[in-house]
XYZ file of C-alpha atoms in Angstrom:
746
model
C 96.264 83.558 106.169
C 99.184 85.400 104.637
C 102.599 84.388 106.206
C 105.047 87.229 106.668
C 108.607 86.557 106.324
C 111.329 88.437 108.295
C 112.570 91.568 106.566
C 116.265 92.406 106.588
C 115.554 96.041 106.021
C 112.831 98.597 106.822
C 110.446 99.362 104.035
C 109.377 103.086 103.803
C 106.241 104.053 102.087
C 104.521 107.394 101.783
C 101.471 108.742 99.856
C 101.871 111.686 97.608
C 99.753 114.849 97.892
C 99.599 115.626 94.168
C 96.314 114.555 92.521
C 94.937 115.449 89.193
C 91.620 114.604 87.351
C 91.706 115.751 83.845
C 89.992 114.820 80.590
C 92.113 113.026 78.080
C 91.748 114.053 74.403
C 93.186 110.861 72.920
C 90.837 108.202 71.880
C 91.159 104.709 73.407
C 89.531 101.425 72.852
C 86.444 100.958 75.100
C 86.180 98.066 77.415
C 82.896 96.611 78.659
C 82.091 95.048 81.819
C 79.171 92.962 83.202
C 77.036 95.096 85.502
C 75.897 93.302 88.605
C 73.141 94.193 91.091
C 73.575 96.784 93.775
C 74.923 95.632 97.154
C 72.156 95.303 99.616
C 72.210 96.466 103.257
C 69.986 96.031 106.275
C 67.405 98.787 106.485
C 67.473 101.558 109.074
C 64.374 100.315 110.762
C 62.494 96.994 110.788
C 58.845 97.418 110.007
C 56.228 95.310 111.518
C 56.594 93.189 114.665
C 59.906 91.405 115.170
C 58.201 88.017 115.282
C 57.402 88.203 111.648
C 59.393 85.984 109.124
C 60.957 87.924 106.274
C 62.837 87.320 102.999
C 65.168 89.500 101.161
C 65.151 90.162 97.365
C 68.484 90.949 95.804
C 67.365 90.828 92.109
C 64.131 91.558 90.260
C 62.897 88.056 91.231
C 61.234 87.466 94.621
C 60.945 83.741 95.578
C 58.909 82.624 98.541
C 58.510 79.002 99.801
C 54.898 78.325 100.887
C 53.933 75.388 103.174
C 50.341 74.275 102.687
C 49.011 71.732 105.168
C 45.551 70.376 106.367
C 44.389 70.685 109.882
C 46.488 67.805 110.990
C 49.665 69.194 109.659
C 49.959 66.903 106.633
C 51.270 68.552 103.429
C 48.661 69.133 100.687
C 49.906 68.215 97.240
C 48.574 68.736 93.733
C 47.632 72.432 93.960
C 47.844 74.568 90.837
C 49.501 77.956 90.262
C 46.143 79.598 89.643
C 45.018 78.600 93.156
C 47.608 80.922 94.673
C 47.192 84.639 94.899
C 49.945 87.019 96.012
C 50.013 90.721 96.864
C 53.142 92.852 97.270
C 52.309 95.918 99.571
C 48.623 95.253 98.619
C 49.417 95.140 94.924
C 48.429 91.956 93.137
C 51.380 89.995 91.530
C 51.498 87.425 88.788
C 53.080 84.042 89.688
C 55.996 83.462 87.314
C 57.619 80.507 88.981
C 55.816 77.587 90.419
C 56.999 74.208 91.667
C 56.462 71.733 94.456
C 59.288 70.076 96.549
C 57.802 66.590 97.383
C 60.061 65.654 100.201
C 57.467 63.054 101.533
C 57.825 61.098 98.294
C 61.571 60.602 98.885
C 60.952 59.723 102.564
C 58.530 56.947 101.659
C 60.600 55.617 98.705
C 61.959 52.129 98.825
C 65.553 51.351 99.901
C 66.514 50.503 96.359
C 65.767 54.092 95.283
C 68.407 55.540 97.763
C 71.623 56.598 96.201
C 74.588 58.439 97.618
C 74.449 62.221 97.088
C 77.286 64.842 97.861
C 76.372 68.600 97.232
C 79.138 71.153 97.905
C 78.063 73.675 100.512
C 79.926 76.409 98.453
C 78.782 76.292 94.795
C 80.945 79.003 93.331
C 79.838 78.779 89.512
C 76.369 79.017 87.956
C 76.993 75.501 86.445
C 77.762 74.076 89.873
C 74.642 75.756 91.265
C 72.510 74.344 88.554
C 73.824 70.906 89.120
C 73.201 71.325 92.919
C 69.673 72.377 92.216
C 69.039 69.066 90.383
C 70.446 67.039 93.097
C 68.599 68.753 96.084
C 65.287 68.707 94.425
C 62.664 67.104 96.795
C 65.269 66.932 99.487
C 65.379 68.415 102.969
C 68.683 70.306 103.434
C 69.951 70.526 107.084
C 73.090 72.036 108.275
C 74.391 70.995 111.778
C 76.137 74.144 112.775
C 78.337 73.999 116.044
C 79.440 77.421 117.448
C 82.541 76.301 119.403
C 83.075 79.816 120.675
C 80.066 79.485 122.965
C 79.979 75.777 123.705
C 81.691 74.598 126.978
C 82.902 71.046 127.243
C 79.813 69.773 128.729
C 77.646 71.584 126.198
C 79.676 70.268 123.264
C 79.337 66.713 124.543
C 75.574 67.062 124.658
C 75.371 68.598 121.167
C 77.753 65.853 119.758
C 75.592 63.025 121.371
C 72.463 64.626 119.864
C 73.997 64.808 116.423
C 75.061 61.214 116.634
C 71.658 60.091 117.563
C 70.092 62.046 114.735
C 72.368 60.548 112.106
C 71.787 56.965 113.354
C 68.184 56.996 114.384
C 66.340 60.053 113.096
C 67.757 61.046 109.769
C 65.441 60.041 106.872
C 66.177 59.268 103.259
C 65.006 62.708 102.230
C 67.666 64.358 104.422
C 70.818 65.924 103.104
C 72.945 66.925 105.914
C 76.078 69.040 106.269
C 78.346 69.643 109.307
C 79.982 73.127 109.820
C 81.829 74.407 112.840
C 82.859 77.849 113.849
C 85.944 78.503 116.101
C 88.310 81.189 114.743
C 86.825 80.631 111.297
C 84.174 78.773 109.464
C 85.051 75.265 108.505
C 83.005 72.766 106.554
C 83.469 69.162 108.000
C 81.046 67.668 105.543
C 79.333 68.831 102.516
C 75.597 68.067 102.126
C 75.263 64.268 101.951
C 73.072 61.313 102.838
C 76.096 59.104 103.572
C 75.902 58.188 107.193
C 79.540 57.163 107.341
C 80.725 60.497 106.177
C 78.601 62.360 108.564
C 79.697 60.168 111.466
C 83.240 60.886 110.592
C 82.668 64.643 110.512
C 80.861 64.806 113.886
C 83.690 62.645 115.369
C 85.939 65.693 114.800
C 84.117 67.834 117.237
C 86.463 68.628 120.117
C 86.479 71.203 122.812
C 89.325 73.677 122.667
C 90.366 77.135 123.576
C 87.531 78.628 121.451
C 85.055 77.532 124.089
C 86.650 80.001 126.541
C 86.326 82.962 124.529
C 83.117 84.332 126.067
C 81.129 83.335 129.222
C 77.542 84.616 129.279
C 77.990 85.458 132.938
C 80.593 88.075 132.014
C 78.156 90.156 130.056
C 77.640 93.718 131.019
C 74.583 94.689 132.902
C 71.625 95.763 130.737
C 69.483 98.775 131.327
C 67.706 98.486 134.718
C 70.024 95.825 135.925
C 72.952 95.931 138.314
C 76.032 93.717 138.802
C 76.068 91.621 141.954
C 78.828 89.213 141.027
C 82.497 89.907 140.987
C 84.322 89.038 137.682
C 87.837 87.883 138.582
C 88.993 89.058 135.062
C 88.322 92.634 136.098
C 91.718 92.643 137.982
C 93.508 92.332 134.832
C 91.192 93.928 132.212
C 89.788 97.422 132.922
C 86.624 96.731 130.805
C 85.539 93.658 128.982
C 82.594 95.245 127.136
C 84.500 96.031 123.963
C 85.793 92.382 123.871
C 82.402 91.137 124.393
C 80.903 93.386 121.539
C 83.590 92.149 119.198
C 82.968 88.453 120.204
C 79.234 88.767 119.766
C 79.707 90.407 116.401
C 82.018 87.517 115.413
C 79.354 84.857 116.100
C 76.744 86.784 114.210
C 79.008 87.491 111.304
C 79.749 83.765 111.220
C 75.984 83.134 110.770
C 75.838 85.836 107.967
C 78.887 84.313 106.066
C 77.273 80.818 106.267
C 73.943 82.067 104.988
C 75.730 83.904 102.068
C 77.513 80.738 101.142
C 74.310 78.728 101.302
C 72.575 81.159 99.020
C 74.048 79.736 95.937
C 72.105 76.432 96.475
C 68.408 76.860 95.545
C 65.609 75.882 97.840
C 64.940 75.999 101.558
C 67.875 75.309 103.929
C 67.543 74.747 107.727
C 70.641 75.629 109.863
C 70.481 73.905 113.207
C 72.839 75.964 115.465
C 74.093 74.282 118.597
C 75.192 77.192 120.899
C 75.722 78.232 124.490
C 73.939 81.553 123.897
C 74.637 84.820 122.207
C 74.602 87.841 124.584
C 74.286 91.370 123.067
C 76.032 94.092 124.922
C 73.679 96.776 123.689
C 73.016 98.840 120.488
C 76.604 97.915 119.236
C 75.564 94.515 118.064
C 72.272 95.377 116.600
C 73.509 96.165 113.079
C 75.311 92.933 112.774
C 72.189 90.979 114.176
C 70.146 92.624 111.452
C 72.686 91.767 108.795
C 72.788 88.156 109.777
C 69.011 87.988 109.799
C 68.821 89.705 106.402
C 71.455 87.440 104.864
C 69.582 84.287 106.079
C 66.178 85.477 104.638
C 67.906 86.494 101.383
C 69.402 82.981 100.978
C 66.215 81.121 102.071
C 67.822 79.911 105.199
C 65.785 79.324 108.500
C 67.792 79.204 111.796
C 66.788 76.735 114.353
C 68.650 77.586 117.620
C 69.272 74.808 120.106
C 70.543 75.984 123.575
C 73.041 73.242 124.179
C 73.117 73.965 127.943
C 69.817 72.082 128.033
C 67.711 71.880 131.103
C 69.633 72.623 134.191
C 69.563 74.475 137.494
C 72.067 77.035 138.411
C 73.599 76.976 141.902
C 72.518 80.123 143.838
C 75.277 82.652 143.790
C 77.063 81.079 140.767
C 79.131 78.081 140.183
C 82.940 77.904 140.359
C 83.413 80.084 137.286
C 82.630 83.149 139.273
C 83.393 84.569 142.773
C 80.847 84.731 145.418
C 78.222 87.447 145.292
C 78.958 90.651 147.144
C 77.072 92.379 149.905
C 73.672 91.000 150.953
C 72.621 89.936 147.449
C 73.038 86.297 148.432
C 70.498 86.513 150.972
C 67.996 88.868 149.254
C 67.682 86.812 146.031
C 69.220 89.500 143.873
C 72.121 87.228 142.951
C 69.716 84.562 141.799
C 67.639 87.005 139.852
C 70.788 88.382 138.130
C 71.749 84.797 137.052
C 68.434 84.273 135.537
C 68.469 87.585 133.735
C 71.870 86.842 132.341
C 70.646 83.440 131.070
C 67.577 85.064 129.432
C 69.745 87.740 127.895
C 71.890 85.112 126.264
C 68.753 83.573 124.732
C 67.105 86.781 123.328
C 69.396 86.950 120.330
C 68.824 83.206 119.627
C 65.019 83.746 119.664
C 65.261 86.725 117.474
C 67.413 84.987 114.840
C 65.054 81.996 114.745
C 61.793 83.760 114.737
C 62.815 86.422 112.187
C 64.037 83.770 109.655
C 61.154 81.412 109.905
C 62.763 78.947 112.336
C 62.407 77.990 115.994
C 64.369 78.324 119.187
C 64.736 75.230 121.459
C 65.463 75.981 125.206
C 65.539 73.791 128.412
C 65.691 70.490 126.502
C 66.620 67.428 128.589
C 67.470 65.621 125.387
C 68.736 67.807 122.629
C 67.679 65.405 119.946
C 64.088 66.189 120.719
C 64.448 69.119 118.440
C 65.106 67.299 115.282
C 61.629 65.616 114.581
C 60.029 69.084 114.992
C 62.661 70.683 112.664
C 61.895 67.866 110.044
C 58.161 68.490 110.410
C 58.709 72.164 109.730
C 60.727 71.375 106.602
C 58.328 69.112 104.760
C 56.833 69.488 101.314
C 56.433 73.114 100.133
C 55.577 75.069 97.018
C 58.176 77.452 95.710
C 56.573 80.336 94.014
C 58.070 83.453 92.628
C 57.269 86.691 90.821
C 59.125 89.622 89.274
C 59.239 93.003 90.584
C 57.845 96.038 88.761
C 60.259 98.002 86.726
C 59.373 101.139 88.695
C 60.113 99.715 92.179
C 62.079 102.041 94.370
C 65.350 100.422 95.207
C 65.658 101.861 98.660
C 65.771 98.688 100.874
C 62.294 99.383 102.397
C 60.121 96.664 103.750
C 57.482 95.110 101.446
C 54.632 93.056 103.058
C 53.714 89.905 101.078
C 50.484 88.035 101.406
C 49.690 84.679 100.047
C 46.352 83.147 99.897
C 45.357 79.617 98.662
C 41.963 78.926 97.152
C 41.414 75.522 98.817
C 39.063 74.638 101.640
C 40.471 73.891 105.128
C 44.227 74.674 104.553
C 46.908 76.187 106.699
C 49.384 78.387 104.859
C 52.783 79.080 106.255
C 55.281 81.361 104.468
C 57.831 84.229 104.898
C 55.595 87.231 104.758
C 57.836 89.991 103.650
C 61.048 91.041 102.029
C 63.371 94.053 101.739
C 63.495 95.606 98.382
C 66.776 95.738 96.481
C 68.871 98.621 97.525
C 70.801 100.507 94.882
C 74.132 102.268 95.581
C 72.583 105.593 96.267
C 70.709 104.237 99.353
C 73.848 102.540 100.906
C 75.134 103.858 104.151
C 78.752 105.226 104.380
C 79.808 102.159 106.275
C 78.575 99.832 103.631
C 80.184 101.736 100.838
C 83.533 101.592 102.737
C 83.103 97.873 103.111
C 82.320 97.409 99.467
C 85.714 99.192 98.586
C 87.499 97.039 101.094
C 86.033 93.865 99.734
C 87.145 94.888 96.096
C 90.653 95.642 97.359
C 90.921 92.318 99.251
C 89.133 90.027 96.769
C 91.080 87.718 94.726
C 88.678 88.181 91.757
C 88.836 91.307 89.456
C 85.884 93.602 89.169
C 85.100 95.015 85.560
C 81.912 97.046 86.044
C 83.800 100.285 85.570
C 86.346 100.085 82.669
C 89.730 101.540 83.841
C 93.261 101.405 82.639
C 96.246 102.024 85.070
C 99.810 102.913 84.446
C 102.720 103.313 86.891
C 106.173 104.790 86.433
C 109.291 105.153 88.443
C 111.383 108.256 89.334
C 114.266 108.304 91.825
C 114.260 110.845 94.443
C 117.367 109.932 96.304
C 119.568 106.847 97.102
C 116.815 105.298 99.187
C 113.458 106.337 97.657
C 111.633 106.299 94.414
C 108.475 108.055 93.384
C 105.887 105.896 91.825
C 103.071 107.953 89.886
C 99.821 106.148 89.507
C 97.616 107.201 86.629
C 94.173 105.784 86.093
C 92.071 106.392 83.100
C 88.263 106.129 83.332
C 86.062 105.621 80.159
C 83.677 108.548 79.898
C 81.078 106.327 78.244
C 80.757 104.217 81.553
C 80.208 107.257 83.783
C 76.872 108.337 85.189
C 76.606 111.979 85.832
C 73.844 113.362 88.089
C 72.039 116.560 87.189
C 71.502 118.896 90.188
C 70.713 122.638 90.327
C 71.416 123.090 86.589
C 74.995 121.497 86.882
C 76.394 118.053 86.188
C 77.991 116.285 89.084
C 79.954 113.169 89.636
C 81.809 111.655 92.556
C 84.628 109.110 92.465
C 86.349 106.932 94.978
C 89.798 105.867 94.307
C 91.881 103.454 96.610
C 95.170 101.815 96.276
C 97.028 99.212 98.436
C 100.631 98.220 98.013
C 102.133 95.072 99.590
C 105.716 94.104 99.823
C 106.489 90.794 98.014
C 106.763 88.025 99.139
C 105.905 88.886 102.651
C 102.381 90.478 101.857
C 102.958 93.256 104.315
C 100.957 96.339 103.529
C 103.473 99.269 102.939
C 101.137 101.950 101.571
C 97.442 102.702 101.219
C 95.865 105.516 99.296
C 92.231 106.608 99.498
C 90.747 109.745 97.769
C 87.219 110.932 97.087
C 86.917 113.373 94.201
C 83.801 115.448 93.488
C 83.364 117.110 90.114
C 80.709 119.818 89.401
C 80.493 121.223 85.935
C 78.139 123.672 84.149
C 76.393 122.327 81.019
C 78.813 123.918 78.600
C 81.797 122.542 80.401
C 80.137 119.101 80.816
C 79.593 118.993 76.990
C 83.309 119.388 76.509
C 84.421 116.949 79.234
C 81.860 114.343 78.292
C 83.701 113.858 74.975
C 86.800 112.787 76.635
C 88.140 110.269 79.196
C 89.045 111.308 82.671
C 92.410 110.632 84.307
C 93.176 110.346 88.062
C 96.725 111.004 89.129
C 98.197 110.022 92.508
C 101.482 108.499 93.682
C 103.520 106.937 96.441
C 107.093 107.088 97.630
C 108.741 103.707 98.246
C 111.977 102.179 99.021
C 113.744 99.569 96.844
C 112.059 96.271 96.739
C 109.388 94.223 95.038
C 105.685 95.106 95.394
C 102.099 94.180 94.434
C 99.694 97.085 93.618
C 95.946 96.669 93.855
C 94.018 99.846 92.601
C 90.284 100.214 92.891
C 88.098 103.086 91.226
C 84.421 103.498 91.986
C 81.955 105.876 90.373
C 79.425 106.848 93.102
C 76.377 107.575 91.055
C 75.824 103.967 90.075
C 78.298 102.278 92.281
C 80.270 100.688 89.341
C 83.643 99.468 90.473
C 86.802 98.588 88.409
C 89.949 97.071 89.698
C 93.591 96.708 88.464
C 96.547 94.767 89.803
C 100.217 94.921 89.000
C 103.529 93.552 90.272
C 106.642 95.769 89.968
C 110.083 96.189 91.385
C 111.827 99.392 92.533
C 115.495 98.546 92.020
C 118.544 99.667 94.065
C 120.337 102.726 92.524
C 123.540 101.684 90.788
C 126.362 103.592 92.420
C 128.931 103.595 89.609
C 126.998 103.841 86.269
C 124.359 105.901 84.616
C 120.673 104.725 85.023
C 117.318 105.896 83.612
C 113.853 106.430 85.043
C 110.649 105.180 83.312
C 109.867 106.784 79.965
C 106.641 108.702 80.153
C 104.670 109.525 76.995
C 101.889 112.023 77.017
C 99.700 114.238 74.801
C 98.839 116.778 77.393
C 100.208 119.322 79.729
C 97.877 120.872 82.359
C 98.364 123.760 84.747
C 99.385 122.845 88.290
C 96.700 124.742 90.113
C 93.631 124.103 92.171
C 90.165 124.153 90.394
C 86.762 125.164 91.849
C 85.242 122.413 89.499
C 86.935 119.591 91.511
C 87.025 119.047 95.192
C 89.186 116.346 96.657
C 88.984 114.729 100.100
C 92.143 112.786 100.818
C 92.607 110.198 103.452
C 95.838 108.637 104.968
C 99.377 109.758 105.583
C 100.899 111.683 102.661
C 104.444 112.628 102.059
C 105.091 116.311 101.213
C 107.292 116.664 98.141
C 108.689 120.060 97.154
C 107.535 119.089 93.571
C 106.521 116.111 91.685
C 108.956 115.066 89.004
C 105.944 115.412 86.648
C 105.437 119.095 87.463
C 107.542 121.227 85.167
C 107.460 125.127 85.351
C 103.910 125.356 86.617
C 102.609 122.578 84.209
C 101.995 118.836 84.848
C 102.678 116.178 82.348
C 99.541 113.806 82.195
C 100.792 110.296 81.314
C 98.968 108.545 78.498
C 97.684 105.535 80.288
C 96.693 103.539 77.085
C 99.454 105.089 75.053
C 97.032 105.620 72.168
C 97.699 108.727 70.102
C 96.432 110.333 66.815
C 98.386 112.152 64.180
C 96.762 115.438 65.203
C 98.469 115.460 68.589
C 101.837 116.474 69.997
C 103.925 113.811 71.701
C 105.577 114.852 74.954
C 108.302 112.498 76.238
C 109.771 112.900 79.723
C 112.414 110.913 81.498
C 115.383 111.454 83.971
C 118.908 110.179 83.813
C 120.679 109.564 87.157
C 124.448 109.951 87.001
C 127.017 108.511 89.441
C 127.356 110.548 92.628
C 131.028 109.763 93.513
C 132.447 110.427 90.047
C 134.225 113.777 90.533
C 135.042 114.098 86.792
C 131.486 113.498 85.565
C 129.861 116.667 84.120
C 126.011 116.329 84.159
C 125.757 119.217 81.620
C 127.657 116.984 79.153
C 124.701 114.473 79.206
C 122.922 114.129 75.843
C 119.715 112.302 74.969
C 117.762 111.350 71.870
C 114.689 109.337 70.851
C 114.609 106.609 68.115
C 111.314 105.256 66.702
C 111.190 101.686 65.649
C 108.343 100.093 63.657
C 108.206 96.342 63.068
C 111.855 96.167 64.171
C 113.095 98.791 61.754
C 114.137 102.310 62.680
C 111.881 104.819 61.066
C 112.816 108.159 62.748
C 114.977 109.759 65.273
C 115.567 113.010 67.093
C 118.805 114.932 67.389
C 120.890 114.710 70.545
C 119.537 117.235 73.160
C 120.925 118.653 76.351
C 118.998 118.184 79.584
C 116.330 120.586 80.343
C 117.161 120.722 83.978
C 119.786 119.321 86.329
C 119.301 118.564 89.975
C 122.725 118.462 91.590
C 121.323 117.345 94.947
C 119.508 114.273 93.512
C 122.235 113.867 90.774
C 119.415 113.784 88.152
C 119.159 115.302 84.711
C 115.624 115.776 83.302
C 114.844 115.577 79.544
C 111.670 116.932 78.014
C 111.209 116.251 74.269
C 108.159 117.247 72.354
C 107.430 116.411 68.634
C 104.391 116.538 66.433
C 103.100 113.159 65.246
C 101.657 114.202 61.957
C 104.841 113.022 60.111
C 104.718 109.465 61.443
C 102.432 107.091 59.578
C 99.681 105.239 61.583
C 100.901 102.075 63.346
C 102.616 100.624 66.449
C 105.960 101.935 67.549
C 108.679 101.316 69.988
C 110.220 104.584 71.391
C 113.712 104.066 72.572
C 115.257 106.835 74.787
C 119.155 107.017 74.642
C 121.281 109.018 77.139
C 125.099 109.147 76.792
C 127.665 111.019 78.825
C 129.796 112.884 76.384
C 133.533 112.018 76.764
C 132.794 109.085 79.061
C 131.856 105.407 78.524
C 128.519 105.900 80.482
C 125.166 105.358 78.608
C 121.683 104.286 79.532
C 118.611 103.118 77.476
C 114.943 103.054 78.238
C 111.742 102.062 76.089
C 108.198 102.828 75.820
C 105.452 101.760 73.401
C 102.662 103.619 71.541
C 99.981 103.079 68.958
C 99.259 105.854 66.411
C 96.012 106.367 64.662
C 94.697 108.751 62.090
C 92.994 111.908 63.349
C 89.439 111.399 64.523
C 86.653 113.040 62.643
C 85.218 115.602 64.872
C 81.454 116.354 64.875
C 80.625 119.724 63.467
C 78.711 120.936 66.474
C 81.307 119.694 68.965
C 84.490 121.457 70.130
C 87.767 119.854 69.063
C 89.160 117.583 71.783
C 92.385 119.358 71.634
C 90.713 122.559 72.749
C 89.357 121.216 75.978
C 90.373 123.144 79.236
C 91.626 120.406 81.722
C 90.106 119.846 85.101
C 92.868 119.864 87.682
C 93.006 119.685 91.460
C 95.446 119.567 94.330
C 94.239 118.653 97.867
């Protein structure tokens, strides 16, 4: 969690309405990123009966664990790959991966062969996952998962006693056991291990707490065809608890989904034994999360075994002391008892669905919860791990694929997960999943480099309290995928930015824009030779900030991220100060274009004009500051003079540029008067342009100098650029400098 410190002043932050998407004619070094698979999402409908076991493929390899036993249930060993035949939607597949996990051999090994093993539940790196695969080979992996948000005190005691009995009496040498709890978050009390002492210590940490009071199954809303016959005393203080129950149920299911995603890094079959007091759905609201949890478990080769920790008990007619007495005549007609039974069954339906759809089991009405463990161990005996690669022409639309496995051996029983959801590419993701993908990219600590981008910020003072921070992002044209529809080339981009105050971490500004570009073929040929630049901006008060910027190209779903720390200083009251020095090679008209449509989200500040807009033209900052000798360099900056100096004449301000190369001055411009003076903002704007043909190729420091003639006031600012020789343009292509820009304003 991020701790927020008390702030001594109020931070103001607004989003600017000015946006621009333009092709940039300057060349820049190209970055490359590693492309990852498309994010998968649960399908819109589940084919086949809900009782079927499924698996999920998130890459081109489909792996299935197949259990082959004789009529007595004993695993059959020694089968060969050619004895297995697979079909995917009735199409025969070639077995590419084949191995046998011989758990029985470890169980029957001598004590001298036992050695301590510890495998991290979360294996973040490929090397760690490979090492984990070597350690867990021929092992049975069991996760004791305690949902403290649904376990009352008595339920937790029963679950604790069952876990202790399992570790001391029922655990075999082939078992690697982990202990995980969920209260307000997921916590791993023990990694996978065969060390009984460590597991005993982990289970001993199970304590009842306030989490067990989060949801009472008896408070669930009545389902279709049912009616409430009990009074919920919480209704006197809460108008409707349905929304809370929806949120609480989603939290439980999301915890299972998160656990499955973590376990997915470890190869092989995993069994999650969930001790719970029930999960009650409140209607369609929870169905999406239930499907996501089921899908994540199957994708990670996780089977869920639900154990109702309430065990075998009888409910007092009319309810116990947790609820008021039944109303009306329901106590005497039996309606109250029927309602209690319905509520209990409702809390088990989700458990049964989770278990059945992931190849596990649900255990209800157990007098001794430890009776479930031998059956779970028997279900997770020796198995064959077989896999095949998907055809290159498979539709990545997330649809259901039925898998059939046959074994050419007499008298065998075959048990396996009998289907998977195909990989889903970005084009088949729902809007909600796309939004989640952007949110994850913003909040992730790890950078994403699928889409090469470069971002630059600057700073211009608007008044004593606020500064304007333009954000310019350059996208590499070589990394963009353009769709062709109705004879036009189309592309869609999502841009998002989040600014947090430092060190508190408080969000002070958020930006989200979706830009659609539609070009005819001739225009596309021009634009495709260049890189594209997005322009946005925010207004901030003085302070320190952290910027996280995310860009996504929506044809392929590629994402690029950028982070930067910067400080907006207080305005000095008695001396001259300077804005950022902006370098550019392009001026574009400030006007809307039919080629670009922008959908902006969030609160936006309305500025009379952006400091970068000059006489109907907008200066486009060079994000990479990479120029060639064929271009003209445009330099823009502002000088802010003291407000309380009655004798200071802003028209007496003069500015010049000095070019340094390898520490030596190589060129300079004459002193120039300001192009414009804003007496209200006490700002003088300087616009200097010069051809770059006379400068030799190399790297330069550009120093801007502003002095107040007749005063002792002066200010300095610097920027850096790289200058190259002009590119050799193809004979059939238009010169980059002749491109018409794409501009937009929402």
